[in-house]
Amino acid sequence: MEMCCERAREFYQRAIDMFYDSQSVIVIEDSDITDITDITLPSAGAPMQEDPDASVVILDESGTAEPEAVATPSIPAPSLTLSLKLICWNIQGLEERHLKERTLAAINVLQEESPDIIFLQEVIPSIHALMAEHLCSTYHIFPGRRSGYFASMLLKKAEFQVQSVLMEPFPGSRMLRNLIIAKARFHSRNMKFMTSHIESMAANTAERHSQLSTTFEHMRNADEEISIFGADTNAKDFEIDGLRGEMTGIHDVWEALGSTPETRFTWDMSQNDNLGFRGPRIRYDRLFYHQKEECLRPIELRLIGKGRLPCGMFISDHWGLMTKFNLRETASVT
C-alpha cells in the first residue's frame, strides 16, 4: 500500500507539472490509473488549493481496477440489449444562496437515479468536495479544473473500464472553458464521453460556435463505436441550426425522441425563479450521440430537479436532463 500511495502522489504531481510546464492537454492513460488505490479527496468544507489557471484531473480514491482477462470469442451468440443511463446538469454552483442544501439535494437525486454517467457543469471546489465525499465509492470523478468553476464527469466504477481521460482547453475561451473527454469500455463496446460548459453570453457567439464545432469534430472522427456529448451549450436553437452541416451522423436526443414540448426547455424562467425573474424559456442543455453502427437508441428523456426545496429555491436554475439508452451488443460464447 505504501508503494501505491507513493506512486499516486508522484502521478498527481506529474499531472500538475504537465499543466504548469506546457499549458497543453492532460491525458491519463489506463497504465497510469491501474494501481493507484489511495488518493484521498478533500472532505466536505475543506478548502482546495486555488490556482486560476489549473486544469488538473483528480482521480477518485480507489482508481480503476486491473482489467480482467477476456476470453477470445469463438462462437457468435444472439445480441444482448443493455441499458445505459445518463444525467447532464448545470447545478448553479456560482449561486451562493443555500448552496450546501442545494448541493446535498442534487447528490440525493443522483444517488436515487443512480445513472451510469453524470455530466455536471458549474461545479466549484466546495461542491466537488461534497460530491467526492458522497459519491466516490460508486463513481470515478473527473473534474475539469480544481479552482474557479468547471465541468465534471462521473463514471460508474461497476460499469466502466476507464482507458483514458483528457482535458482539452478551448484556446479561444475567455472563460477558461475546456472539454473533458473520457474513453472507456462498457461491456463489449468502446465508448467516448464528453462534457463541457460551453462559452456563454451573446458577445461570445463566435467562440461558442468554435467550441461546439470542435466537439462535433471529435464525435465524427472518433475511433470509438459510440460517442456521447452532453453540456450546457449556452446555445439557442438558431445557433445549433447553423452547425447542422457539421453534425453528419450526430443526433440530438431530444429530437430523436420526438421533440416533446414537456422536455424542451431546460432553462425555464416561466417556472424556475432561482434567478429572481420570470420570462425566458431556452433549451440550453443538450445531449448528442454518434455511432458507427446502429447499436444505441435513446428510449427516455425527462427533466429532473423540478421540486422546490425547503429553503424555497430549486436545486438549480437549470433543470437536469436524465436520459436512458438501449445498447445492443453482440455476445459471444467460447
XYZ file of C-alpha atoms in Angstrom:
334
model
C 0.000 0.000 0.000
C 2.871 2.372 0.790
C 4.243 1.908 -2.724
C 0.802 2.621 -4.242
C 0.432 5.763 -2.147
C 3.831 6.983 -3.256
C 3.043 6.308 -6.907
C -0.271 8.100 -6.561
C 1.480 11.171 -5.164
C 4.064 11.059 -7.960
C 1.381 10.766 -10.618
C -0.685 13.601 -9.164
C 2.379 15.864 -9.056
C 3.268 14.888 -12.624
C -0.178 15.899 -13.810
C 0.192 19.269 -12.099
C 3.678 19.767 -13.543
C 2.467 18.908 -17.033
C -0.078 21.688 -16.883
C 2.237 24.312 -15.434
C 5.067 23.461 -17.834
C 3.207 23.074 -21.103
C -0.292 24.564 -20.758
C -1.323 21.670 -23.006
C -3.919 18.985 -22.618
C -3.511 16.450 -19.831
C -4.080 12.793 -20.594
C -4.478 9.938 -18.145
C -3.913 6.534 -19.711
C -5.005 3.249 -18.173
C -1.412 2.396 -17.311
C -1.382 5.454 -15.053
C -4.508 4.626 -13.109
C -4.470 0.837 -12.824
C -2.789 0.561 -9.418
C -3.462 3.975 -7.873
C -5.549 2.989 -4.890
C -5.135 5.603 -2.209
C -5.708 9.137 -3.489
C -7.745 10.989 -0.870
C -10.076 13.717 -1.999
C -10.923 16.612 0.326
C -13.794 16.209 2.719
C -16.827 18.471 2.607
C -15.959 22.027 3.501
C -12.222 21.508 3.142
C -10.529 24.267 1.129
C -8.976 23.309 -2.170
C -5.776 24.907 -3.392
C -6.622 27.920 -5.514
C -4.960 28.404 -8.849
C -6.958 30.228 -11.521
C -5.079 28.543 -14.358
C -5.070 24.952 -13.148
C -6.874 22.235 -15.098
C -5.836 19.013 -13.421
C -7.505 15.630 -13.367
C -8.188 14.341 -9.834
C -8.828 10.638 -9.569
C -11.237 9.102 -7.092
C -9.805 7.359 -4.073
C -9.790 3.837 -5.425
C -8.682 4.272 -9.039
C -9.540 1.738 -11.707
C -9.455 -1.985 -11.146
C -6.977 -4.141 -13.022
C -8.687 -5.279 -16.256
C -9.711 -8.892 -16.224
C -8.611 -11.222 -18.970
C -11.226 -11.583 -21.680
C -11.668 -14.899 -23.418
C -11.347 -14.866 -27.193
C -14.823 -15.373 -28.644
C -15.254 -18.280 -30.985
C -18.988 -18.804 -31.409
C -21.274 -15.804 -32.035
C -24.387 -15.681 -29.885
C -27.575 -13.631 -30.157
C -27.397 -9.911 -29.438
C -27.990 -8.667 -25.912
C -29.663 -5.362 -25.068
C -28.171 -3.343 -22.236
C -29.407 -0.194 -20.556
C -27.305 2.959 -20.217
C -28.488 5.844 -18.034
C -27.063 9.366 -18.140
C -27.674 12.652 -16.302
C -26.476 16.049 -17.533
C -26.976 19.021 -15.212
C -25.768 22.566 -14.642
C -26.057 22.747 -10.841
C -25.665 26.538 -10.436
C -22.605 26.446 -8.226
C -21.967 30.171 -8.619
C -25.153 30.993 -6.724
C -24.144 31.214 -3.059
C -27.632 31.206 -1.552
C -28.392 27.884 0.196
C -25.517 26.304 -1.735
C -24.885 23.377 0.605
C -28.575 22.497 0.884
C -28.957 22.622 -2.874
C -25.800 20.571 -3.438
C -26.843 17.874 -0.979
C -30.256 17.761 -2.653
C -28.554 17.308 -6.032
C -26.430 14.493 -4.605
C -29.576 12.864 -3.239
C -31.173 12.988 -6.700
C -28.049 11.478 -8.275
C -27.987 8.690 -5.710
C -31.671 7.918 -6.207
C -31.417 7.947 -10.005
C -28.111 6.011 -9.948
C -27.075 6.859 -13.526
C -24.116 5.180 -15.177
C -22.744 8.527 -16.418
C -23.026 12.013 -14.932
C -22.100 15.264 -16.679
C -22.107 18.313 -14.400
C -21.487 21.972 -15.116
C -20.866 24.973 -12.858
C -19.155 22.883 -10.207
C -16.963 24.729 -7.685
C -14.376 23.249 -5.269
C -16.748 23.006 -2.288
C -19.325 21.197 -4.445
C -16.624 18.882 -5.785
C -15.611 18.064 -2.194
C -19.183 17.130 -1.271
C -19.566 15.061 -4.426
C -16.333 13.247 -3.633
C -17.407 12.544 -0.061
C -20.759 11.070 -1.053
C -20.137 9.560 -4.494
C -16.512 8.476 -4.832
C -17.227 4.935 -3.616
C -19.518 4.462 -6.613
C -18.056 6.726 -9.305
C -14.780 7.706 -10.869
C -14.819 11.512 -10.590
C -13.022 13.677 -13.159
C -13.259 17.454 -12.568
C -12.233 19.703 -15.434
C -10.299 22.043 -13.130
C -9.542 22.392 -9.427
C -10.355 26.071 -8.905
C -12.896 28.594 -10.100
C -15.879 26.826 -11.644
C -15.755 23.915 -14.029
C -17.445 20.896 -15.547
C -17.095 17.430 -14.072
C -17.649 13.885 -15.316
C -18.549 10.857 -13.209
C -18.458 7.271 -14.496
C -19.822 4.357 -12.508
C -16.995 2.093 -11.375
C -19.010 -1.097 -11.671
C -19.821 -0.469 -15.328
C -16.771 1.099 -16.989
C -13.175 0.215 -17.597
C -11.690 3.696 -17.974
C -8.962 3.801 -20.605
C -8.025 7.484 -20.685
C -9.215 10.925 -19.624
C -8.195 14.133 -21.354
C -8.814 17.784 -20.507
C -8.681 19.757 -23.748
C -8.662 23.559 -23.328
C -10.593 25.647 -25.816
C -7.799 28.003 -26.901
C -10.100 30.931 -27.703
C -12.086 30.791 -24.482
C -12.196 33.919 -22.340
C -13.843 31.923 -19.553
C -11.254 29.121 -19.220
C -13.694 26.590 -20.671
C -12.448 23.141 -21.649
C -13.674 19.787 -22.908
C -13.481 16.674 -20.730
C -13.005 13.585 -22.895
C -13.123 10.095 -21.373
C -12.574 6.878 -23.272
C -13.974 3.796 -21.588
C -15.156 0.301 -22.287
C -18.748 -0.596 -21.434
C -19.227 -4.359 -21.716
C -18.247 -5.107 -25.344
C -18.357 -1.504 -26.589
C -15.614 1.107 -26.734
C -17.169 4.489 -25.983
C -16.174 8.147 -25.802
C -17.883 10.540 -23.387
C -17.538 14.321 -23.491
C -18.858 17.195 -21.446
C -18.250 20.916 -21.177
C -19.726 24.202 -20.080
C -19.725 25.963 -23.437
C -18.884 29.676 -23.621
C -21.779 31.885 -22.538
C -23.069 35.395 -23.321
C -24.283 36.853 -26.610
C -20.961 38.600 -27.235
C -19.214 35.205 -27.417
C -21.317 33.621 -30.142
C -18.329 33.033 -32.426
C -16.335 31.290 -29.685
C -19.366 29.213 -28.710
C -19.680 28.159 -32.355
C -15.988 27.218 -32.406
C -16.225 25.141 -29.220
C -19.254 23.222 -30.440
C -17.650 22.739 -33.855
C -14.544 21.276 -32.206
C -16.667 18.912 -30.125
C -18.721 17.718 -33.082
C -15.474 17.064 -34.956
C -14.328 14.863 -32.075
C -17.568 12.910 -32.382
C -17.414 12.484 -36.155
C -13.780 11.390 -36.125
C -13.904 9.152 -33.060
C -12.298 5.726 -33.250
C -14.777 4.507 -30.677
C -18.012 2.860 -31.751
C -20.136 5.316 -29.766
C -19.624 8.953 -28.737
C -21.896 10.846 -26.336
C -21.659 14.567 -25.605
C -23.744 16.418 -23.036
C -23.383 20.025 -21.942
C -24.831 23.327 -21.003
C -24.270 24.556 -24.548
C -25.456 28.122 -23.884
C -26.666 27.931 -27.483
C -30.044 28.945 -28.796
C -31.835 26.980 -31.491
C -30.625 29.161 -34.367
C -27.003 28.643 -33.277
C -27.339 24.856 -33.332
C -29.155 25.081 -36.665
C -26.133 26.962 -38.017
C -23.972 23.943 -37.187
C -26.149 21.290 -38.825
C -23.675 20.928 -41.673
C -21.058 19.780 -39.158
C -23.371 17.298 -37.468
C -23.430 14.490 -40.033
C -24.331 11.318 -38.157
C -24.757 13.225 -34.879
C -28.171 13.011 -33.242
C -29.844 15.224 -30.643
C -31.500 13.002 -28.020
C -34.487 15.327 -27.577
C -35.122 15.382 -31.327
C -34.605 11.626 -31.651
C -37.349 11.087 -29.071
C -39.873 13.220 -30.885
C -39.134 16.765 -29.652
C -41.772 16.622 -26.943
C -42.706 20.060 -25.528
C -42.648 18.767 -21.945
C -38.886 18.141 -22.052
C -37.829 21.011 -24.282
C -36.843 23.889 -22.010
C -34.058 23.201 -19.529
C -33.620 26.869 -18.557
C -37.229 27.831 -17.943
C -37.751 31.140 -16.193
C -41.512 30.768 -16.512
C -41.312 28.075 -13.799
C -37.910 28.488 -12.161
C -37.368 31.631 -10.068
C -33.864 30.941 -8.714
C -32.566 33.999 -10.551
C -35.380 36.211 -9.344
C -37.039 36.983 -12.657
C -39.559 35.414 -14.990
C -39.699 35.075 -18.718
C -37.170 33.283 -20.967
C -37.513 29.613 -21.854
C -34.470 28.163 -23.647
C -33.097 24.689 -24.399
C -29.521 25.391 -23.324
C -28.780 21.868 -22.087
C -28.490 19.244 -24.792
C -27.372 15.663 -25.334
C -25.890 14.361 -28.588
C -24.744 10.920 -29.714
C -22.867 9.434 -32.681
C -22.423 5.766 -33.559
C -20.554 3.845 -36.217
C -23.301 1.242 -36.426
C -26.913 1.189 -35.290
C -26.485 -0.121 -31.761
C -27.524 2.793 -29.495
C -31.081 4.071 -29.201
C -32.464 6.640 -26.719
C -35.679 5.413 -25.116
C -36.436 8.017 -22.447
C -35.772 11.672 -21.640
C -37.099 13.598 -18.683
C -36.311 16.702 -16.671
C -35.108 16.401 -13.074
C -34.668 18.826 -10.181
C -38.104 20.397 -10.551
C -39.099 20.125 -6.903
C -38.790 23.203 -4.712
C -36.586 22.699 -1.638
C -37.419 23.689 1.973
C -35.182 26.746 1.544
C -37.588 27.999 -1.130
C -35.211 27.522 -4.067
C -34.816 24.852 -6.702
C -31.576 22.851 -6.822
C -30.503 24.905 -9.832
C -31.778 27.466 -12.288
C -31.403 24.665 -14.864
C -33.469 21.515 -14.910
C -31.290 18.443 -15.288
C -31.576 16.031 -18.207
C -31.989 12.324 -17.497
C -31.892 10.001 -20.466
C -31.863 6.241 -20.947
C -30.435 4.383 -23.912
C -30.809 0.839 -25.093
C -27.445 -0.510 -26.220
C -27.164 -3.603 -28.346
C -24.050 -5.689 -28.003
C -23.165 -8.943 -29.653
C -22.427 -11.517 -27.009
C -20.126 -14.406 -27.700
C -19.569 -17.771 -26.091
C -16.454 -19.930 -26.229
